[in-house]
CSV table of C-alpha atoms in Angstrom, one decimal:
chain,number,residue,atom,x,y,z
A,1,UNK,CA,148.3,81.5,67.3
A,2,UNK,CA,148.3,85.0,65.9
A,3,UNK,CA,147.9,84.2,62.3
A,4,UNK,CA,147.3,86.7,59.2
A,5,UNK,CA,144.1,87.3,57.9
A,6,UNK,CA,143.2,85.3,54.7
A,7,UNK,CA,140.1,86.1,52.4
A,8,UNK,CA,138.3,83.1,50.8
A,9,UNK,CA,135.7,83.2,48.3
A,10,UNK,CA,132.9,80.5,47.9
A,11,UNK,CA,131.7,80.4,44.4
A,12,UNK,CA,128.6,78.7,44.5
A,13,UNK,CA,128.0,76.6,41.5
A,14,UNK,CA,124.3,77.4,41.1
A,15,UNK,CA,122.4,79.2,38.5
A,16,UNK,CA,125.3,79.7,36.1
A,17,UNK,CA,123.8,78.1,32.8
A,18,UNK,CA,127.2,77.5,31.4
A,19,UNK,CA,130.3,76.4,33.3
A,20,UNK,CA,132.4,79.2,31.5
A,21,UNK,CA,130.8,81.6,33.8
A,22,UNK,CA,132.0,79.7,36.8
A,23,UNK,CA,135.6,79.6,35.0
A,24,UNK,CA,135.4,83.4,34.3
A,25,UNK,CA,134.6,84.0,37.9
A,26,UNK,CA,137.4,81.6,39.3
A,27,UNK,CA,139.7,83.8,36.9
A,28,UNK,CA,138.5,87.0,38.2
A,29,UNK,CA,138.7,85.8,41.8
A,30,UNK,CA,142.3,84.8,41.7
A,31,UNK,CA,143.1,87.9,40.0
A,32,UNK,CA,141.5,90.1,42.6
A,33,UNK,CA,143.8,88.6,45.1
A,34,UNK,CA,142.1,86.1,47.3
A,35,UNK,CA,143.8,83.5,49.2
A,36,UNK,CA,141.3,80.7,48.8
A,37,UNK,CA,138.5,79.6,46.5
A,38,UNK,CA,135.8,77.3,47.6
A,39,UNK,CA,132.9,75.9,46.1
A,40,UNK,CA,130.1,73.9,47.7
A,41,UNK,CA,129.1,70.1,47.6
A,42,UNK,CA,125.6,70.1,46.7
A,43,UNK,CA,123.4,68.9,44.0
A,44,UNK,CA,120.7,71.4,43.5
A,45,UNK,CA,120.7,75.2,44.4
A,46,UNK,CA,120.2,76.2,48.0
A,47,UNK,CA,118.8,79.5,47.0
A,48,UNK,CA,116.8,80.9,44.3
A,49,UNK,CA,115.1,78.5,41.8
A,50,UNK,CA,115.3,75.4,43.4
A,51,UNK,CA,115.5,73.6,40.1
A,52,UNK,CA,118.1,76.2,38.7
A,53,UNK,CA,121.4,75.3,37.0
A,54,UNK,CA,123.9,73.6,39.4
A,55,UNK,CA,127.4,71.8,38.8
A,56,UNK,CA,129.2,69.2,40.8
A,57,UNK,CA,131.9,69.8,43.3
A,58,UNK,CA,134.7,67.6,42.8
A,59,UNK,CA,134.9,67.3,39.1
A,60,UNK,CA,135.0,71.2,39.4
A,61,UNK,CA,137.9,71.2,41.8
A,62,UNK,CA,139.8,69.0,39.5
A,63,UNK,CA,139.4,71.6,36.5
A,64,UNK,CA,140.5,74.5,39.4
A,65,UNK,CA,143.4,72.7,40.3
A,66,UNK,CA,144.6,73.0,36.5
A,67,UNK,CA,143.1,76.5,35.9
A,68,UNK,CA,144.4,78.4,39.0
A,69,UNK,CA,148.3,79.2,39.7
A,70,UNK,CA,148.3,80.8,43.2
A,71,UNK,CA,145.3,80.3,45.6
A,72,UNK,CA,144.4,77.3,47.7
A,73,UNK,CA,141.1,75.7,47.0
A,74,UNK,CA,138.5,73.3,48.1
A,75,UNK,CA,134.9,72.5,49.2
A,76,UNK,CA,133.2,74.4,51.7
A,77,UNK,CA,132.5,71.7,52.6
A,78,UNK,CA,132.2,68.0,51.2
A,79,UNK,CA,129.2,66.0,52.1
A,80,UNK,CA,130.4,63.4,54.3
A,81,UNK,CA,127.9,60.7,53.3
A,82,UNK,CA,128.0,61.2,49.3
A,83,UNK,CA,131.4,59.3,48.5
A,84,UNK,CA,133.2,56.0,49.8
A,85,UNK,CA,135.8,57.8,52.3
A,86,UNK,CA,138.6,55.8,50.8
A,87,UNK,CA,137.7,56.8,47.3
A,88,UNK,CA,137.5,60.8,48.7
A,89,UNK,CA,140.8,60.4,50.0
A,90,UNK,CA,142.1,59.2,46.9
A,91,UNK,CA,140.4,62.0,44.9
A,92,UNK,CA,141.8,64.7,47.2
A,93,UNK,CA,145.5,63.1,46.9
A,94,UNK,CA,144.9,63.2,43.2
A,95,UNK,CA,143.6,66.9,42.8
A,96,UNK,CA,146.2,68.1,45.1
A,97,UNK,CA,148.9,66.5,42.9
A,98,UNK,CA,147.3,68.2,39.9
A,99,UNK,CA,147.5,71.7,41.7
A,100,UNK,CA,151.1,71.1,43.0
A,101,UNK,CA,149.7,71.0,46.7
A,102,UNK,CA,147.2,73.8,47.0
A,103,UNK,CA,144.1,71.6,48.1
A,104,UNK,CA,142.0,72.1,51.0
A,105,UNK,CA,139.8,69.2,52.0
A,106,UNK,CA,136.7,70.5,53.5
A,107,UNK,CA,134.2,68.1,54.9
A,108,UNK,CA,131.0,68.1,57.0
A,109,UNK,CA,128.4,65.6,58.1
A,110,UNK,CA,125.9,67.1,55.7
A,111,UNK,CA,122.3,68.4,56.1
A,112,UNK,CA,120.5,69.1,52.8
A,113,UNK,CA,117.8,66.3,52.5
A,114,UNK,CA,117.0,66.9,48.9
A,115,UNK,CA,120.7,65.7,47.9
A,116,UNK,CA,120.3,62.6,49.8
A,117,UNK,CA,116.7,61.6,48.6
A,118,UNK,CA,117.4,62.4,45.0
A,119,UNK,CA,120.9,60.8,44.8
A,120,UNK,CA,119.9,57.7,46.9
A,121,UNK,CA,121.7,58.2,50.0
A,122,UNK,CA,120.6,57.4,53.5
A,123,UNK,CA,119.7,60.8,55.0
A,124,UNK,CA,119.3,59.2,58.7
A,125,UNK,CA,119.4,61.7,61.5
A,126,UNK,CA,121.8,64.2,62.5
A,127,UNK,CA,123.3,61.8,64.9
A,128,UNK,CA,123.7,59.1,62.4
A,129,UNK,CA,125.3,61.5,59.8
A,130,UNK,CA,127.9,62.6,62.6
A,131,UNK,CA,128.7,58.9,63.6
A,132,UNK,CA,129.4,58.2,59.9
A,133,UNK,CA,131.5,61.4,59.5
A,134,UNK,CA,133.3,60.0,62.4
A,135,UNK,CA,134.0,56.7,60.6
A,136,UNK,CA,134.9,58.1,57.5
A,137,UNK,CA,137.6,60.6,59.2
A,138,UNK,CA,139.4,57.5,60.6
A,139,UNK,CA,139.3,56.0,56.7
A,140,UNK,CA,140.2,59.1,55.0
A,141,UNK,CA,143.1,60.2,57.2
A,142,UNK,CA,144.6,56.1,57.1
A,143,UNK,CA,144.0,56.0,53.6
A,144,UNK,CA,145.9,59.3,52.7
A,145,UNK,CA,149.1,57.8,54.4
A,146,UNK,CA,149.4,54.9,52.1
A,147,UNK,CA,148.7,56.4,48.7
A,148,UNK,CA,151.4,56.2,45.9
A,149,UNK,CA,152.4,58.7,45.0
A,150,UNK,CA,151.2,60.7,48.2
A,151,UNK,CA,149.8,64.2,48.6
A,152,UNK,CA,152.3,66.8,47.6
A,153,UNK,CA,151.8,68.2,51.1
A,154,UNK,CA,150.1,67.6,54.1
A,155,UNK,CA,146.4,68.2,52.9
A,156,UNK,CA,144.9,70.6,55.4
A,157,UNK,CA,141.6,69.3,56.7
A,158,UNK,CA,138.7,71.7,57.2
A,159,UNK,CA,135.9,70.6,59.1
A,160,UNK,CA,132.6,72.6,59.0
A,161,UNK,CA,129.9,72.5,61.8
A,162,UNK,CA,129.2,73.7,65.4
A,163,UNK,CA,127.9,70.8,67.2
A,164,UNK,CA,129.3,71.0,70.7
A,165,UNK,CA,129.5,67.6,71.7
A,166,UNK,CA,130.3,65.5,68.5
A,167,UNK,CA,131.5,67.9,65.7
A,168,UNK,CA,134.0,69.9,67.8
A,169,UNK,CA,135.3,66.8,69.0
A,170,UNK,CA,136.2,65.7,65.7
A,171,UNK,CA,137.9,69.2,64.8
A,172,UNK,CA,140.1,68.8,67.9
A,173,UNK,CA,141.1,65.3,66.6
A,174,UNK,CA,141.3,65.8,62.8
A,175,UNK,CA,141.0,69.3,62.0
A,176,UNK,CA,143.8,72.0,60.7
A,177,UNK,CA,140.7,74.5,60.0
A,178,UNK,CA,137.3,74.8,61.8
A,179,UNK,CA,134.7,76.6,60.0
A,180,UNK,CA,131.8,77.7,61.9
A,181,UNK,CA,128.8,79.8,61.4
A,182,UNK,CA,129.0,81.8,64.6
A,183,UNK,CA,129.0,85.3,65.9
A,184,UNK,CA,131.1,86.8,68.5
A,185,UNK,CA,129.5,85.5,71.5
A,186,UNK,CA,128.9,82.2,70.2
A,187,UNK,CA,132.3,81.7,69.0
A,188,UNK,CA,133.9,82.5,72.3
A,189,UNK,CA,131.9,80.1,74.0
A,190,UNK,CA,132.8,77.3,71.4
A,191,UNK,CA,136.4,78.1,71.4
A,192,UNK,CA,136.4,77.0,75.2
A,193,UNK,CA,134.5,74.0,74.2
A,194,UNK,CA,137.0,72.8,71.6
A,195,UNK,CA,139.9,73.6,74.1
A,196,UNK,CA,138.2,71.1,76.4
A,197,UNK,CA,138.1,68.5,73.6
A,198,UNK,CA,141.7,69.1,72.6
A,199,UNK,CA,142.7,68.7,75.8
A,200,UNK,CA,140.9,65.5,75.9
A,201,UNK,CA,142.6,64.0,73.0
A,202,UNK,CA,145.9,65.4,73.5
A,203,UNK,CA,146.4,68.3,71.1
A,204,UNK,CA,146.3,72.0,71.2
A,205,UNK,CA,143.4,74.0,70.1
A,206,UNK,CA,145.6,76.9,69.3
A,207,UNK,CA,146.7,75.0,66.2
A,208,UNK,CA,143.3,74.9,64.6
A,209,UNK,CA,142.6,77.9,62.2
A,210,UNK,CA,139.2,79.6,62.8
A,211,UNK,CA,137.2,80.4,59.8
A,212,UNK,CA,133.7,82.1,59.4
A,213,UNK,CA,131.6,83.6,56.8
A,214,UNK,CA,132.4,87.1,56.1
A,215,UNK,CA,129.8,89.5,57.7
A,216,UNK,CA,131.2,92.8,57.3
A,217,UNK,CA,134.3,94.9,58.4
A,218,UNK,CA,132.6,95.6,61.9
A,219,UNK,CA,131.9,91.9,62.7
A,220,UNK,CA,135.2,90.8,61.1
A,221,UNK,CA,137.3,92.9,63.7
A,222,UNK,CA,135.3,91.7,66.5
A,223,UNK,CA,135.8,88.0,65.4
A,224,UNK,CA,139.6,88.5,64.5
A,225,UNK,CA,139.7,89.3,68.1
A,226,UNK,CA,138.5,86.0,69.0
A,227,UNK,CA,141.1,84.1,66.9
A,228,UNK,CA,139.4,84.1,63.5
A,229,UNK,CA,141.9,84.2,60.6
A,230,UNK,CA,140.0,83.3,57.6
A,231,UNK,CA,136.9,84.8,56.2
A,232,UNK,CA,134.9,83.9,53.2
A,233,UNK,CA,132.8,85.6,51.2
A,234,UNK,CA,129.7,83.7,49.4
A,235,UNK,CA,129.2,84.7,45.9
A,236,UNK,CA,126.3,83.2,43.8
A,237,UNK,CA,125.8,82.8,40.2
A,238,UNK,CA,125.1,83.7,37.5
A,239,UNK,CA,126.8,87.3,37.7
A,240,UNK,CA,129.4,86.4,40.7
A,241,UNK,CA,129.6,90.0,41.5
A,242,UNK,CA,132.8,90.2,43.5
A,243,UNK,CA,132.5,93.9,44.9
A,244,UNK,CA,132.1,92.4,48.5
A,245,UNK,CA,135.3,90.1,48.0
A,246,UNK,CA,137.0,93.4,47.0
A,247,UNK,CA,136.1,95.1,50.4
A,248,UNK,CA,137.1,92.0,52.2
A,249,UNK,CA,140.6,92.1,50.7
A,250,UNK,CA,141.0,95.9,51.2
A,251,UNK,CA,140.3,95.2,54.8
A,252,UNK,CA,142.6,92.1,55.0
A,253,UNK,CA,145.5,94.4,53.5
A,254,UNK,CA,144.8,97.0,56.4
A,255,UNK,CA,145.0,94.7,59.3
A,256,UNK,CA,147.9,92.4,58.3
A,257,UNK,CA,150.9,92.8,59.8
A,258,UNK,CA,153.3,94.7,57.1
A,259,UNK,CA,156.5,92.8,56.2
A,260,UNK,CA,159.6,94.9,56.5
A,261,UNK,CA,162.0,93.8,53.7
A,262,UNK,CA,165.8,93.9,54.2
A,263,UNK,CA,165.5,93.4,58.1
A,264,UNK,CA,167.6,90.2,59.5
């Protein structure tokens, strides 16, 4: 698919001692013109002071559903082992309804051991976490089908990760968006592997949107040529400096096709 470029921002919920600082960043980000606002699903900071201020993911998303008006939003990404999957589906359905149908359900296998240890989850191995994610995806998708009332729309599922045997298989089966941490050559190779998985499960890899972290204009041009349409700028507290977000938005508006009004 030749999709228009979209710009996301990940407002990392770390080092902001008052939630109002994050709320203000959400307001500024939507006003700046981004397409999607993400947070992340961790319980401690990933950079800077490891014991610094931090806020929880999904309660924050419910607040964003009320605060925002236009943008899509979600977690980049939800930790697959932190919540009962049927409950997670119900949470997603509820937040989607609060927002009028703007939630993206981002999910991954999880990797940050401190989260697991401190909150009493079994860390296991990379293999066991991916096995759990596969089991959870079945339960999440089935639960979403039977909830009353249902989601406002089909909630797009974003799967984060790049494992070529297991993660990309799950992407082929379940994802509307695939988020990877890839350079151009890696993405090109994994695109081919994803196409093989998609053929094996009877779906079309072209329907899955490609998503990466923003790495600057030069790399963005090359990644766009490989099919990436969603670029997300990471921004940390407490200041939530949006200067690079503005650069990304300006690039988006330069490369997206111009809509000609008044033509049939």
